[in-house]
CSV table of C-alpha atoms and ligand atoms in Angstrom, one decimal:
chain,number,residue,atom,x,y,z
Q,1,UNK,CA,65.4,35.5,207.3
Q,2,UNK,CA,62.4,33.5,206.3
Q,3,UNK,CA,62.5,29.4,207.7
Q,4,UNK,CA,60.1,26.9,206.9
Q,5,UNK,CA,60.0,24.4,210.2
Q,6,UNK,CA,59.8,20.8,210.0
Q,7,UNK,CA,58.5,18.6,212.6
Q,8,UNK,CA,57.1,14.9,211.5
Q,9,UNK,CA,54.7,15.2,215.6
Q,10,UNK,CA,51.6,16.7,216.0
Q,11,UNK,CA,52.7,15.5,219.8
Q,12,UNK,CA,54.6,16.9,222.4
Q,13,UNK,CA,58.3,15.5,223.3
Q,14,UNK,CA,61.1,17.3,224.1
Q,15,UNK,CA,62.3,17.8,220.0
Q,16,UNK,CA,59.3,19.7,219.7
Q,17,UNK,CA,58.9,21.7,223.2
Q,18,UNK,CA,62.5,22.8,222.1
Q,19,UNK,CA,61.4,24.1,218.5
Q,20,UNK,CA,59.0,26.4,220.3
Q,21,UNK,CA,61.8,28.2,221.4
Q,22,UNK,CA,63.2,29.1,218.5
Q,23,UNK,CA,60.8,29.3,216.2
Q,24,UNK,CA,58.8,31.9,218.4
Q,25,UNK,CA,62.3,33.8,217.6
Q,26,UNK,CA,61.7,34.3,213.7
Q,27,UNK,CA,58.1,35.1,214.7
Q,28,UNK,CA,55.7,35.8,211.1
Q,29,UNK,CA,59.1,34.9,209.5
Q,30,UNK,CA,58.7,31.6,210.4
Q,31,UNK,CA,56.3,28.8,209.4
Q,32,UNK,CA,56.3,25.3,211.2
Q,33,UNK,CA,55.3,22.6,209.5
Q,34,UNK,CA,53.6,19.1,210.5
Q,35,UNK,CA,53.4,16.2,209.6
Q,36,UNK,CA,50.5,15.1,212.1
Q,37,UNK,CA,47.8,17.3,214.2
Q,38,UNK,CA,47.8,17.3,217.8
Q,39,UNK,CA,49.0,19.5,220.7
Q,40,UNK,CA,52.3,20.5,219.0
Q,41,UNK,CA,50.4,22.8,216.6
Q,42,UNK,CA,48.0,24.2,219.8
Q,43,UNK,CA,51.1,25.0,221.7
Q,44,UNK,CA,52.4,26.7,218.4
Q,45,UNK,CA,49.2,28.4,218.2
Q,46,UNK,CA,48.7,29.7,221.6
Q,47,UNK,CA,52.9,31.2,220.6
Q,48,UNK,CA,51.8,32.6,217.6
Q,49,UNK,CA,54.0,31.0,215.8
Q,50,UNK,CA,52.5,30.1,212.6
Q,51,UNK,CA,51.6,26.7,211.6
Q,52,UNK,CA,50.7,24.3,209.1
Q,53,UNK,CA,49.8,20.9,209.1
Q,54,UNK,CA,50.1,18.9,206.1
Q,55,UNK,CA,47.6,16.4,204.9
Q,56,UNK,CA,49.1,12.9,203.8
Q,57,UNK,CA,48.6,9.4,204.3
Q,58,UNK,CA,50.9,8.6,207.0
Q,59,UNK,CA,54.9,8.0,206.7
Q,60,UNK,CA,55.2,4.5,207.7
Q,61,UNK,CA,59.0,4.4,208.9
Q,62,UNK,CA,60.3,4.1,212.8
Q,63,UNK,CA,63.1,3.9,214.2
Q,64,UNK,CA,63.1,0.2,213.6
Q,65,UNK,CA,62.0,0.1,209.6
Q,66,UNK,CA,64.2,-1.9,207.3
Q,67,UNK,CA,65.3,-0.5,203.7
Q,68,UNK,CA,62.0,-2.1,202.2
Q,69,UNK,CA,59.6,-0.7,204.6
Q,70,UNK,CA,61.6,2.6,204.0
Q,71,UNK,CA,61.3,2.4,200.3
Q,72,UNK,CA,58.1,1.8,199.9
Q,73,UNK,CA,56.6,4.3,202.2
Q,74,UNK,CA,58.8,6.6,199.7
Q,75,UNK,CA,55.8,6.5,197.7
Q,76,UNK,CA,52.9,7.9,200.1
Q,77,UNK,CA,55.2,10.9,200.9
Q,78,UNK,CA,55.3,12.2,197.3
Q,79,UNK,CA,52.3,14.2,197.8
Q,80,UNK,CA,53.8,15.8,201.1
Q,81,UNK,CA,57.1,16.6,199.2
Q,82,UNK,CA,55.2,18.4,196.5
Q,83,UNK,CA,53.1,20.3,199.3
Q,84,UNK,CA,56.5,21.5,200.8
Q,85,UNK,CA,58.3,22.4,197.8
Q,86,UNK,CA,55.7,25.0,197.0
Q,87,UNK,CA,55.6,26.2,200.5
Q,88,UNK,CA,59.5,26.6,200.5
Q,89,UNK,CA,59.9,28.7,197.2
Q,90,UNK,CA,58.8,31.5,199.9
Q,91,UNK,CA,61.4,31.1,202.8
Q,92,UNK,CA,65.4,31.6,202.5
Q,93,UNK,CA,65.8,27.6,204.6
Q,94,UNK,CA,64.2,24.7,205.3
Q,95,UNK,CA,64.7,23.4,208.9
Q,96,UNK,CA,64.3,20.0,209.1
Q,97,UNK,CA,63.9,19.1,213.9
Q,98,UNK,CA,63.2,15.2,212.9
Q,99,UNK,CA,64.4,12.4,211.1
Q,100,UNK,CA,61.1,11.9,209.1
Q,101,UNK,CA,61.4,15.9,208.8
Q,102,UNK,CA,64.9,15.4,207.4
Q,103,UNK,CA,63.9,12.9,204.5
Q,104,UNK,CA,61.1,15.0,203.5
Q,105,UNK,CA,63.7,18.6,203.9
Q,106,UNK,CA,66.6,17.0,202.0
Q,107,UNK,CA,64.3,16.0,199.2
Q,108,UNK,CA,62.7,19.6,199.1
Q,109,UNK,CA,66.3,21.0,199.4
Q,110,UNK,CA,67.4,19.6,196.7
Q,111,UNK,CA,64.3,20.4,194.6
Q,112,UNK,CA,64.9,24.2,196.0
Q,113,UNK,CA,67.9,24.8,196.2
Q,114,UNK,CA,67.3,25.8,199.4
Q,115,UNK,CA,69.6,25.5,202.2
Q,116,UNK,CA,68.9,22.7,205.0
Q,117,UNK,CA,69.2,23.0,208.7
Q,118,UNK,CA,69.0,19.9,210.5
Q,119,UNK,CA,68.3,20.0,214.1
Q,120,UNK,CA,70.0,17.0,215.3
Q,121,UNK,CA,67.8,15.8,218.5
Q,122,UNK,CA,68.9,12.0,218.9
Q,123,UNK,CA,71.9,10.3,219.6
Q,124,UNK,CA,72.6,8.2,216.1
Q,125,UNK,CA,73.7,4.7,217.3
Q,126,UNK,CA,72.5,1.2,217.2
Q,127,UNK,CA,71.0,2.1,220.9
Q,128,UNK,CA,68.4,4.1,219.3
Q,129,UNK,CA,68.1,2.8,215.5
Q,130,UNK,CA,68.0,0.1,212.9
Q,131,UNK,CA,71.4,0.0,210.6
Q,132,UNK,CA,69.1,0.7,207.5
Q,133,UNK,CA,68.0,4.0,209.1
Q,134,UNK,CA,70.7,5.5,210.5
Q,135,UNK,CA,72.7,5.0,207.0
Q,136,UNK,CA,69.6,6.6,205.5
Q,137,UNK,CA,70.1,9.7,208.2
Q,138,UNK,CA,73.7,10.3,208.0
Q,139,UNK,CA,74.1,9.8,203.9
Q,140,UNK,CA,70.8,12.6,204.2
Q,141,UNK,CA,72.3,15.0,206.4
Q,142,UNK,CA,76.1,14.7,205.0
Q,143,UNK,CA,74.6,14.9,201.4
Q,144,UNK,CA,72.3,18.0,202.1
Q,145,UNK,CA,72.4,19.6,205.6
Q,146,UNK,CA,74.8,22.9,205.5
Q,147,UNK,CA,74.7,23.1,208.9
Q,148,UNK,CA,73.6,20.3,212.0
Q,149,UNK,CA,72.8,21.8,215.3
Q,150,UNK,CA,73.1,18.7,218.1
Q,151,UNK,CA,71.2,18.9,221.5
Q,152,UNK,CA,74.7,18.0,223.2
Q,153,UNK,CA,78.0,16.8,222.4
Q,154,UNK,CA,77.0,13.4,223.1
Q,155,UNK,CA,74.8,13.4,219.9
Q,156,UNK,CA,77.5,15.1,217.8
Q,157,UNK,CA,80.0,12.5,218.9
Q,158,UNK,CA,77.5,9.3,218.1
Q,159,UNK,CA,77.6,11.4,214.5
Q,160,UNK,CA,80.6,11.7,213.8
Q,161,UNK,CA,81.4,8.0,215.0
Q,162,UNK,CA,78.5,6.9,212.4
Q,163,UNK,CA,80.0,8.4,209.8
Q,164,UNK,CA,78.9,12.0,209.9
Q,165,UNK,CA,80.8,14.0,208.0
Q,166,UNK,CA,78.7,17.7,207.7
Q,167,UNK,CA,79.0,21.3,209.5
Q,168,UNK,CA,78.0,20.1,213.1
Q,169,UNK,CA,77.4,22.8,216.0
Q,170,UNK,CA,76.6,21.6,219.8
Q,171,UNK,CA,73.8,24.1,221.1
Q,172,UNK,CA,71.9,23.1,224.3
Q,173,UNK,CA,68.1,23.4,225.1
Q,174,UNK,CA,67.2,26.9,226.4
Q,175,UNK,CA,64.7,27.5,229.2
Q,176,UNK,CA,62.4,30.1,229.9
Q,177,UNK,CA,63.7,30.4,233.8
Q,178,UNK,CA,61.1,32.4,235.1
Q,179,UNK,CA,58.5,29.4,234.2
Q,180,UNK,CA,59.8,27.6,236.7
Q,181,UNK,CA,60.0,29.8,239.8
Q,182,UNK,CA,56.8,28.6,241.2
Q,183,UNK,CA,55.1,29.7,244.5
Q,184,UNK,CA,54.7,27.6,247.3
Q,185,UNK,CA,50.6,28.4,248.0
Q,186,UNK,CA,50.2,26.6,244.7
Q,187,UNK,CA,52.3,23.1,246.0
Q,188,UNK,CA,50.2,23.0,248.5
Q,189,UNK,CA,47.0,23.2,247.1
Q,190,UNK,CA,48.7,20.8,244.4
Q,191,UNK,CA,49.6,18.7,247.3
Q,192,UNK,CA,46.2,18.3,248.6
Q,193,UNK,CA,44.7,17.8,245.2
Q,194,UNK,CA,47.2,14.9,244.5
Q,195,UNK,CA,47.0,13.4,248.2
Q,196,UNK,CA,50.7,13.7,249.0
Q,197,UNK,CA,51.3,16.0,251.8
Q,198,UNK,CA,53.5,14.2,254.5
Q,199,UNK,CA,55.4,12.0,251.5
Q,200,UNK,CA,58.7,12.3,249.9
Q,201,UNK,CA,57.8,12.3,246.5
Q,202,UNK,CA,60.3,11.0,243.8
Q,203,UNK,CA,59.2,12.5,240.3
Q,204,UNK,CA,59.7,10.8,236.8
Q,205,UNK,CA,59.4,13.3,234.0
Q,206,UNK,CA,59.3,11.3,230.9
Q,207,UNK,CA,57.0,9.5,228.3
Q,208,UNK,CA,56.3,6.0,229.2
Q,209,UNK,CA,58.4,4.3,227.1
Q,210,UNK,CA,61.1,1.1,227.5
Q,211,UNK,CA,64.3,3.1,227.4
Q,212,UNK,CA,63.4,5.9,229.5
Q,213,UNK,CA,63.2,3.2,232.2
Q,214,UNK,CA,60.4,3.9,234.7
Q,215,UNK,CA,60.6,0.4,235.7
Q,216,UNK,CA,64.0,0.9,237.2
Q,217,UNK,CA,63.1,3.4,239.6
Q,218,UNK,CA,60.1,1.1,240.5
Q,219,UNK,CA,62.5,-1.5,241.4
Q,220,UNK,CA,64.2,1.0,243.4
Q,221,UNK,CA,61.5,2.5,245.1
Q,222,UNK,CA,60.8,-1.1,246.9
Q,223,UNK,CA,64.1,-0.9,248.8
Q,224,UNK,CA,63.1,2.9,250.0
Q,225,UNK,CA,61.5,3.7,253.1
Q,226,UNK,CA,57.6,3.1,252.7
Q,227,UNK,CA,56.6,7.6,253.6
Q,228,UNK,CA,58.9,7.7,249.6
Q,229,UNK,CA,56.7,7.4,246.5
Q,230,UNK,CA,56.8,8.0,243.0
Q,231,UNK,CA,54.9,10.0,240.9
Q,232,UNK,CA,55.3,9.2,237.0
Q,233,UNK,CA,54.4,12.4,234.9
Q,234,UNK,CA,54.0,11.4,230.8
Q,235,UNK,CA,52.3,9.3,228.6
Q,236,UNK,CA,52.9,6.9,225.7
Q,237,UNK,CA,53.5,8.9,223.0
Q,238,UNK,CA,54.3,6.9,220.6
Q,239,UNK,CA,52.6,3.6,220.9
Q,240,UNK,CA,54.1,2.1,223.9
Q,241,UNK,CA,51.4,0.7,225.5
Q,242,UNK,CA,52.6,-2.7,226.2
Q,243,UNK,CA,55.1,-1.2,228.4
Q,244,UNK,CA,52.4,1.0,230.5
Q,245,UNK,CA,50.3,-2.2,230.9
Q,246,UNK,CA,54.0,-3.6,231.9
Q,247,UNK,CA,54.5,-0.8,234.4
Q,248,UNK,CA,51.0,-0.9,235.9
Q,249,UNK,CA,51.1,-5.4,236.2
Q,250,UNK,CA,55.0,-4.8,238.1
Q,251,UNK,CA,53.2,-2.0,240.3
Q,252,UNK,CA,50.5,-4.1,241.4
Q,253,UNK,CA,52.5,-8.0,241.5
Q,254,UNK,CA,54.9,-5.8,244.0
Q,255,UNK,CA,51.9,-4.4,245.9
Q,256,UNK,CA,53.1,-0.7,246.0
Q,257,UNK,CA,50.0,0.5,243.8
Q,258,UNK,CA,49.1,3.1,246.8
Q,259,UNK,CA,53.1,4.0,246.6
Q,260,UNK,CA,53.5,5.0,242.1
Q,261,UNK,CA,51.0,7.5,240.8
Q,262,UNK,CA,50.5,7.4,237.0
Q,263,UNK,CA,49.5,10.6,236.4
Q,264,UNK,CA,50.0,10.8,232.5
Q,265,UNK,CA,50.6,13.9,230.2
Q,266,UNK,CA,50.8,17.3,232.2
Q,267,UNK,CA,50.9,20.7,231.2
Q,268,UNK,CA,52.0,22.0,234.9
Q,269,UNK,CA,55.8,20.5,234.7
Q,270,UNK,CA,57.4,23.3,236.8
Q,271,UNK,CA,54.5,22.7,239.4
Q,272,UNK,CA,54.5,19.6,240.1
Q,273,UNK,CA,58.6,19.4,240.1
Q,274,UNK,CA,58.7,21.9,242.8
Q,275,UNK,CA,56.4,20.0,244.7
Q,276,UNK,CA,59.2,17.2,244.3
Q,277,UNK,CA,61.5,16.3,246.8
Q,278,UNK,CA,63.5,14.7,244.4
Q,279,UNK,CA,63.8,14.6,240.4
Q,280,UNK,CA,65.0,11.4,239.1
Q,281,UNK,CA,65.7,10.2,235.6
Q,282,UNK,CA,66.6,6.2,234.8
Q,283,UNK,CA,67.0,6.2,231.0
Q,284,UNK,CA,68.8,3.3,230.1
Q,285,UNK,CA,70.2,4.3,226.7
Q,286,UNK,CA,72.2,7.4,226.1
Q,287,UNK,CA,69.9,9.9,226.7
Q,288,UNK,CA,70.9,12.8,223.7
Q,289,UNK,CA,70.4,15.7,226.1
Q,290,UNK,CA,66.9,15.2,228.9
Q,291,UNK,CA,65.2,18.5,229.5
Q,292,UNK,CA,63.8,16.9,232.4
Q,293,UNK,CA,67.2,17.2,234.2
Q,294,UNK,CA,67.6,20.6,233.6
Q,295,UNK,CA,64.0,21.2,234.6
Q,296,UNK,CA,64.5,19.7,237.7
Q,297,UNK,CA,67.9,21.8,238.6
Q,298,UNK,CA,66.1,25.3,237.4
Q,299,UNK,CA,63.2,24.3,240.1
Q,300,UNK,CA,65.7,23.9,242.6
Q,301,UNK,CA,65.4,20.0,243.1
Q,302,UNK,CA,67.9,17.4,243.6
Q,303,UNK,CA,68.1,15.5,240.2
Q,304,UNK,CA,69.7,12.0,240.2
Q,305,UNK,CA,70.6,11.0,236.6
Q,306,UNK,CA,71.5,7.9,234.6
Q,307,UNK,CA,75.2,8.7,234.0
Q,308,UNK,CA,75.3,8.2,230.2
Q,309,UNK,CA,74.8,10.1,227.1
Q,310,UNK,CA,74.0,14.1,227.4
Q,311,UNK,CA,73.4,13.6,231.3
Q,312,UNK,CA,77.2,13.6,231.8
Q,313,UNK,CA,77.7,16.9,230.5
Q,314,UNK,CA,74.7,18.4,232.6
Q,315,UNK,CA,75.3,17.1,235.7
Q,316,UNK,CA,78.4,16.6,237.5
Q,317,UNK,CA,78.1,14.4,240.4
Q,318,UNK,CA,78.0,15.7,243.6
Q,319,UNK,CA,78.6,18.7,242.3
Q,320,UNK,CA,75.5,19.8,241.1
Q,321,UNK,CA,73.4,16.7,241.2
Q,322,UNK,CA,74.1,12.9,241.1
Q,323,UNK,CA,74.8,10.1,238.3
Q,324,UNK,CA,74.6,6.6,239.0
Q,325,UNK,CA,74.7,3.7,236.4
Q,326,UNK,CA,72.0,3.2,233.8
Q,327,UNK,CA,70.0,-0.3,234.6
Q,328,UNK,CA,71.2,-0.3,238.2
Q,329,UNK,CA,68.0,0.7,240.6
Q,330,UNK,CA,70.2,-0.7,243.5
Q,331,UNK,CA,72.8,2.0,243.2
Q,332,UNK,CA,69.4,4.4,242.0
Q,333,UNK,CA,68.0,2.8,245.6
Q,334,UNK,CA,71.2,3.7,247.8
Q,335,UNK,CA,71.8,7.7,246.3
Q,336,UNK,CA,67.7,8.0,246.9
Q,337,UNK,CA,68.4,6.9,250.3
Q,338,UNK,CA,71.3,9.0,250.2
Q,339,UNK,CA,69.4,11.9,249.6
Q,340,UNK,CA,66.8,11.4,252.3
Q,341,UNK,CA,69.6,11.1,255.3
Q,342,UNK,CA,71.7,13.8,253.9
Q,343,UNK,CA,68.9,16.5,253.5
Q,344,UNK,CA,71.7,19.9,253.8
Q,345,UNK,CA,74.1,18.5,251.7
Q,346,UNK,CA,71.6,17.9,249.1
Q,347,UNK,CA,69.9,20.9,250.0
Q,348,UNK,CA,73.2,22.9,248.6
Q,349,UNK,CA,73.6,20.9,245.7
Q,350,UNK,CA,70.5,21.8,244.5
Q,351,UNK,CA,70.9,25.2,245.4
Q,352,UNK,CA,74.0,24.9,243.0
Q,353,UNK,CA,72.6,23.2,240.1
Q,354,UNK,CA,69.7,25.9,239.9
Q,355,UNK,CA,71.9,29.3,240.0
Q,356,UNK,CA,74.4,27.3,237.6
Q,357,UNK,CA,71.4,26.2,235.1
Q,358,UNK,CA,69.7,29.2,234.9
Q,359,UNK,CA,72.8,30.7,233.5
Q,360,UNK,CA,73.8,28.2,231.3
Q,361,UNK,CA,70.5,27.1,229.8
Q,362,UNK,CA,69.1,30.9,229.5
Q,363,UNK,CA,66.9,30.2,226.6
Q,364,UNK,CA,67.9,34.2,225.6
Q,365,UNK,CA,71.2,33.0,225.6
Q,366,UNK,CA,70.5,29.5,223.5
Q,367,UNK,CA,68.8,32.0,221.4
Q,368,UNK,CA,71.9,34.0,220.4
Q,369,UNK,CA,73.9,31.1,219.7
Q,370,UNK,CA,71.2,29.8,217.1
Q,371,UNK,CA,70.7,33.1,215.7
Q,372,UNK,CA,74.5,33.3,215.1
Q,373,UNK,CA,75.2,29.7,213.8
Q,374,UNK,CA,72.3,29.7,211.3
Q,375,UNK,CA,72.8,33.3,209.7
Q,376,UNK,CA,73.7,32.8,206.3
Q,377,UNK,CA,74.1,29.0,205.0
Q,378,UNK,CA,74.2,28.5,202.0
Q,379,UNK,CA,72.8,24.7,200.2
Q,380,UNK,CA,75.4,22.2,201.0
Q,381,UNK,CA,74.1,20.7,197.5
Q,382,UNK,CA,75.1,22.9,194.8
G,1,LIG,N1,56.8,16.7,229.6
G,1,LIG,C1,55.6,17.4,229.6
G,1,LIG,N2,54.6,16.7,230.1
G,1,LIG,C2,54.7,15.4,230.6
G,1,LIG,C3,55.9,14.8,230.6
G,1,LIG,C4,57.0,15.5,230.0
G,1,LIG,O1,55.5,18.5,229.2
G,1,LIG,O2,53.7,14.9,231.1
G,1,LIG,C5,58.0,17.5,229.0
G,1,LIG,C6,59.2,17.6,229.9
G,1,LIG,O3,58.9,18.7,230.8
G,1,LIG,C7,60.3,17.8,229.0
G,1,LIG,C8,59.9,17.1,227.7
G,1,LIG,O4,58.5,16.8,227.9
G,1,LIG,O5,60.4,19.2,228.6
G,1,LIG,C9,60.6,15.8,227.5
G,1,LIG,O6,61.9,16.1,227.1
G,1,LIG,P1,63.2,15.2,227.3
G,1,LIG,O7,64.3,15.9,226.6
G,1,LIG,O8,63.4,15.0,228.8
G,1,LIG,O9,62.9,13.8,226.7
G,1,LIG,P2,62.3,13.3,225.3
G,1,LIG,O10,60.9,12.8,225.6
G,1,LIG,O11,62.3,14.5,224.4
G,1,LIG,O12,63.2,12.2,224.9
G,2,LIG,C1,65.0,14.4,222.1
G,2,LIG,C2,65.8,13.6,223.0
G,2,LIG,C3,66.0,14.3,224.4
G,2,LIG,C4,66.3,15.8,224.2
G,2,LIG,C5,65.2,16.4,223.3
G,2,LIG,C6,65.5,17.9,223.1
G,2,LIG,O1,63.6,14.2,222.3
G,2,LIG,O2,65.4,12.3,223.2
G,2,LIG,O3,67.1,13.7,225.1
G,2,LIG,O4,66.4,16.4,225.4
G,2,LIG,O5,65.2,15.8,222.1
G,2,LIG,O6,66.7,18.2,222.4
């Protein structure tokens, strides 16, 4: 089966790491298509997973755009439509893995005939979206998509409670688990190059951005011993600086700028987790699924995660990590400290959550289950 890939981010979030995946399955079969340049279509590249990037003007919705904003950037997206259309008279589906990917897909669907995938990444609720756009999204996807795949059942319950009406199938990210079995002579050196050795290090995996709530966990750090420090590993992706300057003006009014690192966008994710003490995640919206979390189990590290959204279904507390309540760094302070006293309990928990993830998120198995659900559908237009 030939697909035709859409992805509105020539940048590098979790929507996209997780499109890798399963693209790389369909091989010369498959074609991604983007809607921006950037290190999305080098990591694609470096797969070889073939990839196009179309030239247009610039889609000017967000997550925040009103019905007028989104009407009138209907216009500079004709040209993009057209470009895809063409492309698409060549491959059996069109697989929209974004919401701008999903307007443009459901357009060329219905210009094709060609069934639509939609790969349902975000958790469709008025925590994440305007009203205009999330009526735009679910009349889009229960008009055209034959089939929605959702990162969790968390997403495909926000759909259905928004009115979501189409074929919807929960498949989880897969992992490569052998990327993240990393050996201790490089922590060290990692270590050294960072100046950390002798610190409990607290890592934050995430782009800088409001709702994934790196300020939280700085307000938690100041009521941890002063050896614990926090290293935060992303960058703005898209547009956020306000917050970093935010982050960087709270570090430095609480004078703890020798106790966060910023270390922005990383390539070396499984390295510098394992040279973690502890994972932590803070989101304070429903997070739709957070790779990070699983990351952090497969590398063997204690993950403490912000009990809402897809989190609940990854980590059990106790069990095989811990939740605590989004927006509450005292309770985020007390299971750090938690974790620092109770070093074998924790020990075992993480020891749980990293057999128990590399089973469950096997990215060969993920891989069977999206081969499986996305066999043969057929246009949910005609
Ligand atoms: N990530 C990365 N480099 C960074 C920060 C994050 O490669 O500097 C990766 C991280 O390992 C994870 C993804 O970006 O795989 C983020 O995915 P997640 O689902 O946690 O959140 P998203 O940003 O997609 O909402
Ligand atoms: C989105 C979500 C994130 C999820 C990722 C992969 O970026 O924000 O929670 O893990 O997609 O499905």
């Amino acid at each position: 089966m030939k697909i035709l890939f859409l992805d509105q981010s020539g940048k590098l979030g979790g929507a996209e790491l997780c499109l890798v995946d399963i693209a790389k399955l369909y091989g010369k079969n498959a074609l991604v298509g983007l809607f921006a340049d950037g290190d999305f279509r080098k990591l694609l590249e470096t797969n070889h997973i073939p990839v196009k990037v179309f030239k247009n003007p610039g889609i000017n919705v967000n997550k925040d755009s009103n019905l007028f904003t989104a009407l009138a950037s209907l216009g500079t997206v004709v040209n993009l439509i057209q470009q895809i259309v063409n492309l698409a008279q060549d491959y059996d589906m069109i697989y929209a893995n974004t919401q701008k990917a999903l307007v443009v897909g459901a357009i060329a669907s219905l210009l094709t005939h060609k069934p639509l995938v939609y790969h349902l990444h975000d958790i469709l609720s008025l925590d994440h979206f305007s009203k205009t756009n999330l009526q735009v999204a679910i009349t889009l996807i229960n008009k055209f998509a034959s089939l929605v795949i959702a990162n969790s059942q968390a997403s495909k319950n926000a759909f259905i409670a928004a009115g979501g009406k189409a074929n919807i199938e929960v498949v989880y990210n897969g992992f490569n688990v052998n990327n993240y079995q990393v050996s201790e002579n490089n922590i060290t050196e990692l270590k050294q190059q960072l100046q950390l050795t002798n610190k409990f290090i607290i890592g934050h995996f995430s782009r800088l951005s409001p709702w994934k709530g790196q300020h939280i966990l700085i307000d938690a750090l100041v009521k941890c011993p002063e050896n614990v420090i926090v290293i935060l590993v992303g960058d703005a992706l898209f547009g956020e600086d306000e917050y970093v300057n935010q982050l960087h003006q709270k570090v430095a009014t609480l004078g703890i700028e020798s106790r966060v690192k910023f270390l922005g966008f990383r390539n070396d994710i499984p390295q510098l987790m394992t040279m973690c003490d502890l994972v932590v995640h803070t989101s304070t919206a429903p997070e739709p699924f957070g790779r990070v979390i699983v990351e952090g189990m497969l590398c063997g590290k204690p993950v403490i995660a912000a009990k809402a959204g897809g989190a609940i279904e990854l980590v059990e507390d106790g069990i095989n990590g811990f939740l605590v309540t989004p927006n509450n760094p005292q309770e985020l302070a007390q299971t750090i400290n938690y974790c620092l006293q109770e070093t074998e309990i924790v020990k075992n928990i993480a020891k749980n959550a990293q057999i128990n993830a590399s089973q469950r998120f096997d990215v060969n198995v993920i891989n069977q289950q999206i081969q499986a659900i996305i066999k043969s559908p057929t246009s949910a237009a005609f």
